[in-house]
Short mmCIF file of C-alpha atoms in Angstrom, two decimals:
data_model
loop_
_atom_site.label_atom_id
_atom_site.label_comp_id
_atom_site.label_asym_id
_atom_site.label_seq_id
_atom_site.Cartn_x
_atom_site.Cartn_y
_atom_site.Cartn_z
CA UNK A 420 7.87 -1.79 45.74
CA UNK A 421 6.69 1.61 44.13
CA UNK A 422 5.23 1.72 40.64
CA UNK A 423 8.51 3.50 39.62
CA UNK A 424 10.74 1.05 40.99
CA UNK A 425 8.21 -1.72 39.66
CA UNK A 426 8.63 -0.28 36.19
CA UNK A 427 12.36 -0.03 36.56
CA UNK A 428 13.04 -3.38 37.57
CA UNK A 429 10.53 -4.62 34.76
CA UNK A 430 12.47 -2.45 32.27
CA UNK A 431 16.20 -4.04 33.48
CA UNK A 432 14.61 -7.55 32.96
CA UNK A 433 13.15 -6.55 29.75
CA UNK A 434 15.70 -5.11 27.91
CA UNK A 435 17.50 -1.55 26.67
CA UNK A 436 16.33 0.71 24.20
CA UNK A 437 17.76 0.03 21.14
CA UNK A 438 18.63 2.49 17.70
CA UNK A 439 16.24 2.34 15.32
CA UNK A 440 15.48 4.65 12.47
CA UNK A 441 12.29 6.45 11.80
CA UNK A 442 10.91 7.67 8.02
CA UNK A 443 9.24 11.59 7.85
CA UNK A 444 6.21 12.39 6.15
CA UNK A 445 6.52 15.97 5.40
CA UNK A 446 3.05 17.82 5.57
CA UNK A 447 1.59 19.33 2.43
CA UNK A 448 3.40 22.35 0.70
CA UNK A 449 -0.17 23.33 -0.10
CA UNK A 450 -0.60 25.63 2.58
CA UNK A 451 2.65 27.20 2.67
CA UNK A 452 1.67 29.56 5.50
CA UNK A 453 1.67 27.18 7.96
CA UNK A 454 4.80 27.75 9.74
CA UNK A 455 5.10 25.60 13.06
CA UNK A 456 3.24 22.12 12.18
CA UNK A 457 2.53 19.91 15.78
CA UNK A 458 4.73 17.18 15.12
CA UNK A 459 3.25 13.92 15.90
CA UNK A 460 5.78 11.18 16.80
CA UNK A 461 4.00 7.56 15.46
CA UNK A 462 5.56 3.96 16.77
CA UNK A 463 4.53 0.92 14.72
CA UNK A 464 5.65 -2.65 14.48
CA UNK A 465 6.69 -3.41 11.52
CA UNK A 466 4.58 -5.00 9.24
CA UNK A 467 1.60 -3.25 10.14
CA UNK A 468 0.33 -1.75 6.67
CA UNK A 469 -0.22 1.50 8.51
CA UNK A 470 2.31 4.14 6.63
CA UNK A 471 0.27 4.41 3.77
CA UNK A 472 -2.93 5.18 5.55
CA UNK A 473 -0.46 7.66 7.48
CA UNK A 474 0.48 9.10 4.99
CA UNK A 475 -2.88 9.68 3.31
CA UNK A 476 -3.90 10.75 6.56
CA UNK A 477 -1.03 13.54 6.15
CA UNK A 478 -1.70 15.09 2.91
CA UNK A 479 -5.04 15.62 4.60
CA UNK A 480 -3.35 17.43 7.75
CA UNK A 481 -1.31 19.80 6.60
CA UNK A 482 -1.36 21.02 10.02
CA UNK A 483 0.48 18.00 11.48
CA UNK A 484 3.85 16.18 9.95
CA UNK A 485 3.77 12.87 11.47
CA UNK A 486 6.94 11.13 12.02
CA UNK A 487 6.66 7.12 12.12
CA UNK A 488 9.26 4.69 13.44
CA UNK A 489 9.02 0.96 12.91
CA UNK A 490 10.43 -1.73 15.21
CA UNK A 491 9.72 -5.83 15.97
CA UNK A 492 6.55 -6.21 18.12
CA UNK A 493 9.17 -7.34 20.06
CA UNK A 494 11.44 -4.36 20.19
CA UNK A 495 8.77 -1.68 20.57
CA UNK A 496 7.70 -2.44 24.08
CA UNK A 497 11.40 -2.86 25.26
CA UNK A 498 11.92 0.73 23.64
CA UNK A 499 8.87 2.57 25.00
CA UNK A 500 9.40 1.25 28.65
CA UNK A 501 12.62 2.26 28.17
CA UNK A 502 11.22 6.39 27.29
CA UNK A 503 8.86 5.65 30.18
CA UNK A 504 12.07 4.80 32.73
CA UNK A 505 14.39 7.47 31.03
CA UNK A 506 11.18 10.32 31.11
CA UNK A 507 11.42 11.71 27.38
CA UNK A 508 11.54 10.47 23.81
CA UNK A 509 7.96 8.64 24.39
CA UNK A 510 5.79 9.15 21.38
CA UNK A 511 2.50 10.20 20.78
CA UNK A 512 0.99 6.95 19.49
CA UNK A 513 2.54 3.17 20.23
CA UNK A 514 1.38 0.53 19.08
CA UNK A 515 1.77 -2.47 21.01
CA UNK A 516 0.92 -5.85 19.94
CA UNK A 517 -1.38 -7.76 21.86
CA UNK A 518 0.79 -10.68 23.58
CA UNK A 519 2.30 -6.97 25.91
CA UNK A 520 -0.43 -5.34 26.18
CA UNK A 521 -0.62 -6.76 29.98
CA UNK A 522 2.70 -5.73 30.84
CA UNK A 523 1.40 -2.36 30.45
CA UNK A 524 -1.56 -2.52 31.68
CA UNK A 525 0.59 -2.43 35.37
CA UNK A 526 1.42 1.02 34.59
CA UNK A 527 -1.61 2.80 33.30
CA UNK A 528 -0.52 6.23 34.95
CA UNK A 529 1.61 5.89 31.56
CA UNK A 530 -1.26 6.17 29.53
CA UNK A 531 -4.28 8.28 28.31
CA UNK A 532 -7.36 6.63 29.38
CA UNK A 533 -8.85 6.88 26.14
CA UNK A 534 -12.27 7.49 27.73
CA UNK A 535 -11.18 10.78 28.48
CA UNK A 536 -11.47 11.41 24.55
CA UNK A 537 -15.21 9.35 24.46
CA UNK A 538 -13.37 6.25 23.25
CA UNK A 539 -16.71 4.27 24.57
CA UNK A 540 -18.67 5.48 21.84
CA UNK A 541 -16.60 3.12 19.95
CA UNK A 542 -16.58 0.09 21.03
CA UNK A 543 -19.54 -1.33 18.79
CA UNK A 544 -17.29 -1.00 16.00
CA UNK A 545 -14.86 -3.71 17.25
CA UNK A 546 -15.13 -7.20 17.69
CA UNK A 547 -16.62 -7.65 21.16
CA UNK A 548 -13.46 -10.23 22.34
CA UNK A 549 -11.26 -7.69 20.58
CA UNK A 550 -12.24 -4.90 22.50
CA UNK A 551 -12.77 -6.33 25.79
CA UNK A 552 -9.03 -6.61 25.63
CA UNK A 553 -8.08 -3.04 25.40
CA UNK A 554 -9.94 -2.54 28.62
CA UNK A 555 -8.80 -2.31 32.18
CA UNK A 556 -10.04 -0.67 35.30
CA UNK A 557 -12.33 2.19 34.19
CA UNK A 558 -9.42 2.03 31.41
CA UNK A 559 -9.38 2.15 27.52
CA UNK A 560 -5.54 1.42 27.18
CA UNK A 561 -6.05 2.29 22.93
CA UNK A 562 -8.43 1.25 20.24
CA UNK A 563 -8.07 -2.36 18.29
CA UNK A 564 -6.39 -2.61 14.37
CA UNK A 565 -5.51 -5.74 13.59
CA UNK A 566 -6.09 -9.12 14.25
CA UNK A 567 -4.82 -13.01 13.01
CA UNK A 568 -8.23 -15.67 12.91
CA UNK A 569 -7.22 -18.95 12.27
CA UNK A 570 -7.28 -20.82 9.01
CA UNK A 571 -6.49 -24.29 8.10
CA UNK A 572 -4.57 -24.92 4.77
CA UNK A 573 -3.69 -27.90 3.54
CA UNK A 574 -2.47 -29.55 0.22
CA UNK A 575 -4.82 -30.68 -2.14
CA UNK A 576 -3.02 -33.15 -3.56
CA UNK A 577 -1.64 -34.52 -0.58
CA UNK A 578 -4.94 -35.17 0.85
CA UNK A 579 -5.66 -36.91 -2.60
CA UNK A 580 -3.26 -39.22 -2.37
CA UNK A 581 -3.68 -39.96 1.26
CA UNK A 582 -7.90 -40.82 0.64
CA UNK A 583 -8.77 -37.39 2.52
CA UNK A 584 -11.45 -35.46 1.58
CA UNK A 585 -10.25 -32.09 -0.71
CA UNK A 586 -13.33 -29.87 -0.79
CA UNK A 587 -12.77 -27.17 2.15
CA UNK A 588 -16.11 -28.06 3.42
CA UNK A 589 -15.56 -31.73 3.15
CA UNK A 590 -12.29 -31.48 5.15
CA UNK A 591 -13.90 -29.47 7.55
CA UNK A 592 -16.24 -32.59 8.58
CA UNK A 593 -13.64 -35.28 8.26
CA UNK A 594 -11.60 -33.35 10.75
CA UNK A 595 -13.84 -31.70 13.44
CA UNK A 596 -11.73 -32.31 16.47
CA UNK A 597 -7.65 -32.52 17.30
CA UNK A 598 -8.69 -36.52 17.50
CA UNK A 599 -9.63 -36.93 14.14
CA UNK A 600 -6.76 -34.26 13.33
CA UNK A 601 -4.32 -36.27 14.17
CA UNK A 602 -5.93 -39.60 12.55
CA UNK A 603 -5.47 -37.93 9.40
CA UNK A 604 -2.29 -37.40 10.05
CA UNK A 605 -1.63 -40.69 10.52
CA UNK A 606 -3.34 -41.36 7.04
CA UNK A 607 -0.92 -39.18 5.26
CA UNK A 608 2.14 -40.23 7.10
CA UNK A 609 1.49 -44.08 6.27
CA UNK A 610 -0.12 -43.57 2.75
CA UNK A 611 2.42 -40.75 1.47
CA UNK A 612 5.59 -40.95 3.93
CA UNK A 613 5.11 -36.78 4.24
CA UNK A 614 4.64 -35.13 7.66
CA UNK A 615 1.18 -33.86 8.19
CA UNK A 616 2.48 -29.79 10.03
CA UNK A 617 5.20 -27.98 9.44
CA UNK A 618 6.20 -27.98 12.99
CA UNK A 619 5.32 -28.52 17.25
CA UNK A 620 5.60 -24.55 18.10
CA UNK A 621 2.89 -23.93 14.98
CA UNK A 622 0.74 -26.87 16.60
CA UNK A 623 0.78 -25.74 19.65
CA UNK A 624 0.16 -22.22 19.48
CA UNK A 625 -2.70 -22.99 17.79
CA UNK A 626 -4.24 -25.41 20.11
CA UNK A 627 -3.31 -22.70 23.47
CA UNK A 628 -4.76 -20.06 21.45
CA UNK A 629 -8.48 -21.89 21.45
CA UNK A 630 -8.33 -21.49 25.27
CA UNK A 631 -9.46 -18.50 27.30
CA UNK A 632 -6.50 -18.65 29.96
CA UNK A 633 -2.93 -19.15 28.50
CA UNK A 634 0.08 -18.53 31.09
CA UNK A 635 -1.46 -16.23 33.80
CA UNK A 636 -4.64 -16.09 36.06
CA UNK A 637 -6.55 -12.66 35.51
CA UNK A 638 -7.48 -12.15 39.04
CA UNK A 639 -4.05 -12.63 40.71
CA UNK A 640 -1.44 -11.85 37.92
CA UNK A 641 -0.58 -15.00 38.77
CA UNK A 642 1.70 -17.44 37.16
CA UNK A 643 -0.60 -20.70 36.32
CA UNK A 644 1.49 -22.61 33.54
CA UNK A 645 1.69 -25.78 35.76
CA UNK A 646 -1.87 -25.15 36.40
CA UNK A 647 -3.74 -24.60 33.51
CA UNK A 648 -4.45 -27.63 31.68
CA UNK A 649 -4.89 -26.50 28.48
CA UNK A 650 -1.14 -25.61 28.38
CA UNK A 651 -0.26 -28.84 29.55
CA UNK A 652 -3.10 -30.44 26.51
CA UNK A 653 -1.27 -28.48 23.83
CA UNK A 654 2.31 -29.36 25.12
CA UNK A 655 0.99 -33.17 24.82
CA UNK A 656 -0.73 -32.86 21.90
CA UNK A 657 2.54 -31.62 20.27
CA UNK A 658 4.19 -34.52 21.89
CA UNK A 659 2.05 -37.06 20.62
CA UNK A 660 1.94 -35.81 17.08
CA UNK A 661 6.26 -35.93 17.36
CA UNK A 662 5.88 -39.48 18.55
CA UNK A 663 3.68 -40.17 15.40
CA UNK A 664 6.36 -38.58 13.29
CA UNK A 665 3.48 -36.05 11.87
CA UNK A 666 5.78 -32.91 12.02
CA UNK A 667 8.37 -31.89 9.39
CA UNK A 668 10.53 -29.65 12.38
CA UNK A 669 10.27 -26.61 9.59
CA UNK A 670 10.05 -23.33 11.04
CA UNK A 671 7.97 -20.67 9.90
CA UNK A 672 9.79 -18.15 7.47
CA UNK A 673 12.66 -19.78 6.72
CA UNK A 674 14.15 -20.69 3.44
CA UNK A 675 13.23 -24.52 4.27
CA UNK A 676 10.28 -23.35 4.79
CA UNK A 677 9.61 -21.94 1.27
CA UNK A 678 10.50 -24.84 -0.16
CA UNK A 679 8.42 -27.01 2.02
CA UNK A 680 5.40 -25.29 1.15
CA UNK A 681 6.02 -25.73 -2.38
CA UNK A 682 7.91 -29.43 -2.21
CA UNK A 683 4.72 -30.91 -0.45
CA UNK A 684 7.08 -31.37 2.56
CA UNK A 685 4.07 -30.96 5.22
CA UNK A 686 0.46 -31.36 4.29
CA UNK A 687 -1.17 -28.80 7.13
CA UNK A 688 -0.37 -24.77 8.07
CA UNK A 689 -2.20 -23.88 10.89
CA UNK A 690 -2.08 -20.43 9.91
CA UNK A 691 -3.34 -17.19 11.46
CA UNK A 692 -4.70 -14.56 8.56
CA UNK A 693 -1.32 -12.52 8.40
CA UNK A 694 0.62 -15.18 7.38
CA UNK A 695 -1.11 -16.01 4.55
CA UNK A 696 0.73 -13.48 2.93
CA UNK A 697 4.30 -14.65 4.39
CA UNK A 698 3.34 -18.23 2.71
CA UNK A 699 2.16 -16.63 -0.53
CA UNK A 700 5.58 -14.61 -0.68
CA UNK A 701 7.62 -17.23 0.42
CA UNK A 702 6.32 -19.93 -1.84
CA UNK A 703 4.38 -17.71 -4.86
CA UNK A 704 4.80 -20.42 -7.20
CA UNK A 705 2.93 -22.90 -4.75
CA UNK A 706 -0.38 -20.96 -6.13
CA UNK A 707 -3.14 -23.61 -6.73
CA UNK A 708 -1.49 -26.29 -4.40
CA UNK A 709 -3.29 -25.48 -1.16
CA UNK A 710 -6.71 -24.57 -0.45
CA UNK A 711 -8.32 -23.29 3.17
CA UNK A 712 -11.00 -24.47 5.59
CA UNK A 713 -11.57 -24.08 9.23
CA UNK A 714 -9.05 -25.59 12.54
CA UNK A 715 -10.53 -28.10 14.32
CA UNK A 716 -12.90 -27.56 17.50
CA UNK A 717 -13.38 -23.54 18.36
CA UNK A 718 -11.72 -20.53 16.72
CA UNK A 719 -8.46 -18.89 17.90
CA UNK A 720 -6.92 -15.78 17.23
CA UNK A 721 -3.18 -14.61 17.08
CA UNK A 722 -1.59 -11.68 16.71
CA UNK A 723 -2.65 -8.15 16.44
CA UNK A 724 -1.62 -4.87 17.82
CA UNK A 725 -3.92 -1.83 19.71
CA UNK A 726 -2.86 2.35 19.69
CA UNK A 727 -2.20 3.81 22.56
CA UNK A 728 -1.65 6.97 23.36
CA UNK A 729 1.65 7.11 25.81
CA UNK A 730 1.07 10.00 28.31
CA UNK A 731 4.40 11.39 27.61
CA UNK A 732 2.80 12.59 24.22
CA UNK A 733 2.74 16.15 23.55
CA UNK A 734 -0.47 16.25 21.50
CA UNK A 735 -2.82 13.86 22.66
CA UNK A 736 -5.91 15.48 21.16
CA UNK A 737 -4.45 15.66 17.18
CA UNK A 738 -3.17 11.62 18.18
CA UNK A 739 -6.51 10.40 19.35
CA UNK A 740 -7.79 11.95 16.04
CA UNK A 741 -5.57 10.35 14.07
CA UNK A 742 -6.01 6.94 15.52
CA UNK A 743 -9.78 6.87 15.40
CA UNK A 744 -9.75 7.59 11.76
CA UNK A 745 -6.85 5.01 11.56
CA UNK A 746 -9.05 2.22 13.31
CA UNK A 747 -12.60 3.05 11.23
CA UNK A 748 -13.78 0.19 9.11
CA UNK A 749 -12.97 2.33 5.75
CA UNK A 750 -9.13 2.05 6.74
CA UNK A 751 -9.23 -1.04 8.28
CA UNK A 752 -10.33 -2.60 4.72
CA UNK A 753 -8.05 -1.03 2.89
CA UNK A 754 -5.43 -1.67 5.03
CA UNK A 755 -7.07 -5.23 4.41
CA UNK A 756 -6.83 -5.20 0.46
CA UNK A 757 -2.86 -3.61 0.76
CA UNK A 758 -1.56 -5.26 3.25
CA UNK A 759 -3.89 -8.14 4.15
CA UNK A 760 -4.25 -6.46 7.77
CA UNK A 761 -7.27 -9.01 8.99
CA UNK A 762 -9.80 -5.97 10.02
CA UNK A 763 -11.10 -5.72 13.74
CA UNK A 764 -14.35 -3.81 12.66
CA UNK A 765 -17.18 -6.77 11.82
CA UNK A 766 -19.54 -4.83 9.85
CA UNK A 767 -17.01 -4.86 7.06
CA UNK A 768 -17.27 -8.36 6.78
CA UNK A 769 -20.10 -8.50 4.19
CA UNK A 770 -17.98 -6.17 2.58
CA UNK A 771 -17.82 -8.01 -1.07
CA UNK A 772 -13.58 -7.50 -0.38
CA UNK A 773 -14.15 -9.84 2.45
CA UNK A 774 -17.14 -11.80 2.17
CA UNK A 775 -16.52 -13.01 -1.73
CA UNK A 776 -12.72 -12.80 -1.53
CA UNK A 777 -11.98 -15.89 -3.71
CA UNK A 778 -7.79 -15.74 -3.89
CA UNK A 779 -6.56 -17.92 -7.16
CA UNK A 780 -3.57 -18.67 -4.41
CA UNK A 781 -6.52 -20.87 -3.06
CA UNK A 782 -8.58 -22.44 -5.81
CA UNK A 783 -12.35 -22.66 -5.47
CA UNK A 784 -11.62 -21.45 -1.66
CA UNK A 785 -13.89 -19.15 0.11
CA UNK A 786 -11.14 -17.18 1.86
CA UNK A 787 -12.55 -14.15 3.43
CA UNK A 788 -15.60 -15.97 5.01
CA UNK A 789 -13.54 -18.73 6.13
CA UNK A 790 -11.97 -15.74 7.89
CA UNK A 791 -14.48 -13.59 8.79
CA UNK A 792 -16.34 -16.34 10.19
CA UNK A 793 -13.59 -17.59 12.30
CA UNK A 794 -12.66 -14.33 13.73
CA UNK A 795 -16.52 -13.26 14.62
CA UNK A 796 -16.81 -16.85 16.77
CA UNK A 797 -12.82 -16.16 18.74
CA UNK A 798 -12.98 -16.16 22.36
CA UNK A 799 -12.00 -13.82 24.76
CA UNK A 800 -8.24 -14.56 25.94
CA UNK A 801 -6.48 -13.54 28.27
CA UNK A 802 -2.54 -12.90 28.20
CA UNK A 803 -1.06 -11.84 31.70
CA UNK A 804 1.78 -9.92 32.02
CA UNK A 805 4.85 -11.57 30.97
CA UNK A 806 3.24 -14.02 28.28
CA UNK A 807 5.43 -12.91 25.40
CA UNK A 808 8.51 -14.00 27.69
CA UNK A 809 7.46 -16.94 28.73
CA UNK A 810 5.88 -18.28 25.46
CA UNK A 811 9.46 -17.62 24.10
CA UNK A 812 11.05 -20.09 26.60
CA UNK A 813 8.26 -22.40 26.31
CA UNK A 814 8.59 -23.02 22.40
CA UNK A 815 12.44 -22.97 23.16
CA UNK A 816 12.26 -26.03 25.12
CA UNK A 817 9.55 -27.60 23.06
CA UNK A 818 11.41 -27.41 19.84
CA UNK A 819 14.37 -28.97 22.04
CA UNK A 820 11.96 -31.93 22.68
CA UNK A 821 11.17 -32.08 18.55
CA UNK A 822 15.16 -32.25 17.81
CA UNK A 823 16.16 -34.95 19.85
CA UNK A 824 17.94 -32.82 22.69
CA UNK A 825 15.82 -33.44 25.54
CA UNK A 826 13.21 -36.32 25.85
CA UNK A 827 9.70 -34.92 26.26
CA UNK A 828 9.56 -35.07 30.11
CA UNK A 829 12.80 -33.34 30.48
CA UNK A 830 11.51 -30.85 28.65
CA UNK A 831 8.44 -29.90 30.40
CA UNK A 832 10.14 -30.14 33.52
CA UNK A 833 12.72 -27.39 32.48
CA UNK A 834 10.16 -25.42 30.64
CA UNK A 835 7.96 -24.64 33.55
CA UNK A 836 11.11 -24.14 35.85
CA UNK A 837 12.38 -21.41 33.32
CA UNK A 838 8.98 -19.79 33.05
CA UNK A 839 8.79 -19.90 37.14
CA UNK A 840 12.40 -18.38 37.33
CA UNK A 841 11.01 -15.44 34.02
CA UNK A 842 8.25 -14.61 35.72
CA UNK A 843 9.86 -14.24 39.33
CA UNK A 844 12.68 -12.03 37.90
CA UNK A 845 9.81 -9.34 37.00
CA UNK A 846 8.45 -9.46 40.62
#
C-alpha cells in the first residue's frame, strides 16, 4: 500500500473531521500601515494554557494575526489527518499530544523536519526523555511544551487513622514498592472501611507508564500487548487491588469524583502534574486534606503535547518563530504559574516558582520538587502507533472487570482480542 492510501485508510479508521470553532487575535492597531498581516493558523488541545502566551506573543507581532482553534487531544489528530487526506485547511502549527505522536510519525512527508530551521540547537533545553521523543529518522517532528510527572497524594487523615505514616517523606519510605503499596492499602481498607484509589484505569496507567515499552515494539511497529509483560503486571496489579476491594470505581472528573476527594471516599490519587489542578477545582474546599509525595518504584510521566509544523502551512518560517519562543523556559514557567503547564525545560526547575512552590492546597508539602524531581528521573517511553486507540479499549474492558460485568479473565481475553482486531484495521 502507498503512503497515500496508508494515510487514507488510517484516516477512515480514525475518524472525520469534525466543526469546531476557532477564537482571532487581531494584531496590534499600533502600526496601522500594515495592510496584509501573514495569517498564522494555530491548533491546540484544549487545556493547554497557550492563548495567553499567544496572544502576548501577538501584540508583539503586529506583523502576524494568529488565529487559534482548540479541540480534545483527541479530536485534533482526527481533524488534521483529515486536512492531510482532504489537501487544504492544515494549519501552520498542531499540536499533538504525545500518546499520537507515532501515528504521525508514519507520514513525515507531512511535516517540516524541524532541523531544517536548526531545531538541534535546541535540544539541551528539553528534558533528554522528552526530546528523544520528538525525534525520528534524521527527523525533529516539533519541539516539547508540556509534560504530566507523577505525584502521589494521599489523605492525611486517612493515613492517621489507618497507623500510616503522614509526613510526605515518611510515606515515601513506608511505601517504596507496588508491594508495600498495596499492604497499605490493605491497612486502610481493614482499619477505616475506605478504598485506598479512586479507581483500576488510574492504577494502571500509572504502573504502564513506569515502563519503557507500552503497546508496540519500536523496531517493528509491532503490536506486543500479549507480549509485553509489564502490560500484563499492571492489568494484574489492578486485578489484585479489585480483589482486595482497595478501589472506590470513581472516575476521574466526575461529579462523584469531587465529592470523593473531599468525602475521604479513596485515600490515594495517583496523579500526573496537570491534574492537580482538575482535583483542586473539582474539590477546592478539600484544601488542607491531602498532601503529596512520590509513586512507588521509578517515575512515570503522562500526558503532554509537542508543535509541529504541518507542511501544508503557508508560513513555516514566522511558525517556527513563534513556537521556539513558545517552548523557551521564560514561557514555559509562566505558562507554569497560569495554567500549571508542568514545564519541559529543566533549568527552570531551581526556579524559586518551582523549586520552593509550597501550595496551602498541600500543607507543609514540597510540591514543585516533588515534581521537578520526578519528571528529571522519567524514562524514555515509547508509544507506537495506535496506542491512544488501543489504551481506550483496554481501560474499557478493565473497568468492565471492576463493575462486575466480566470476571477478570474474560476480560483480558477480550481486551487483547479487541486491541489485535484495532490495530489490524489500521494495517
Amino acid at each position: 500500500m502507498n503512503v497515500n492510501g496508508k494515510l487514507v485508510t488510517v484516516l477512515l479508521t480514525f475518524g472525520l473531521l469534525l466543526n469546531t470553532s476557532g477564537c482571532q487575535f487581531s494584531p496590534s492597531k499600533e502600526d496601522t500601515a500594515l495592510q496584509d498581516p501573514i495569517q498564522l493558523n494555530i491548533w491546540l488541545t484544549a487545556g493547554s494554557g497557550l492563548e495567553s502566551l499567544i496572544d502576548q506573543y501577538q501584540s508583539q507581532h503586529p506583523e502576524l494575526e494568529i488565529h487559534i482553534q482548540t479541540s480534545t487531544s483527541t479530536q485534533l489528530p482526527a481533524k488534521l489527518q483529515t486536512s492531510f487526506a482532504a489537501g487544504y485547511s492544515s494549519p501552520d502549527v498542531a499540536a499533538i499530544d504525545i500518546s499520537y505522536l507515532d501515528r504521525f510519525k508514519q507520514f513525515p512527508e507531512y511535516f517540516y523536519n524541524l532541523k531544517t530551521f536548526e531545531a538541534d540547537n535546541l535540544k539541551d533545553q528539553f528534558l533528554n526523555w522528552k526530546w528523544q521523543e520528538v525525534l525520528g529518522n534524521d527527523f525533529i517532528f516539533g519541539l516539547p511544551t508540556e509534560i504530566g510527572p507523577y505525584a502521589m497524594l494521599y489523605r492525611t487523615d486517612i493515613f492517621a487513622l489507618s497507623g500510616l505514616p503522614t509526613k510526605p517523606e515518611e510515606v515515601a519510605k513506608e511505601i517504596q514498592t507496588w508491594d508495600q503499596f498495596l499492604e497499605a492499602g490493605t491497612k486502610v481498607q481493614e482499619r477505616t472501611g475506605k478504598a485506598f484509589v479512586n479507581d483500576l484505569e488510574n492504577l494502571y496507567l500509572t504502573l504502564l507508564r513506569q515502563s519503557k515499552l507500552q503497546y508496540y515494539s519500536p523496531t517493528t511497529q509491532e503490536l506486543i500487548l500479549d507480549n509485553n509483560p509489564a502490560v500484563k503486571r499492571a492489568w494484574d496489579f489492578s486485578i489484585q487491588a479489585l480483589k482486595l476491594n482497595l478501589s472506590a470505581s470513581i472516575a476521574v472528573d466526575t461529579q462523584r469524583w469531587g465529592a470523593g476527594l473531599l468525602n475521604g471516599d479513596f485515600a490515594v490519587m495517583l496523579c500526573p502534574a496537570w491534574m492537580i489542578g482538575h482535583i483542586k477545582s473539582s474539590a477546592p474546599t478539600a484544601s488542607g486534606l491531602w498532601n503529596v509525595t512520590q509513586i512507588p518504584e521509578n517515575s512515570a510521566n503522562r500526558g503532554g503535547s509537542v508543535l509541529t509544523l504541518p507542511k501544508t502551512g503557508n508560513h513555516p518560517d514566522e511558525s517556527f518563530a513563534l513556537i521556539k519562543w513558545l517552548t523557551e523556559p521564560t514561557q514555559q514557567l509562566v505558562s507554569f504559574k497560569v495554567q500549571g503547564a508542568f514545564p519541559s525545560t529543566p533549568e527552570i526547575y531551581d526556579d524559586p516558582e518551582i523549586h520552593d512552590l509550597h501550595d496551602p492546597y498541600f500543607p507543609n508539602s514540597e510540591l514543585g520538587l516533588t515534581l521537578s524531581s520526578a519528571a528529571k528521573a522519567v524514562i524514555p517511553t515509547y508509544y507506537g502507533p495506535h496506542h491512544a486507540d488501543v489504551e481506550t479499549s483496554m481501560l474499557e474492558y478493565l473497568t468492565k472487570a471492576e463493575k462486575g460485568e466480566l470476571t477478570p479473565e474474560l476480560a483480558w481475553t477480550l481486551a487483547v482480542q479487541a486491541a489485535k482486531r484495532i490495530d489490524s484495521s489500521f494495517r
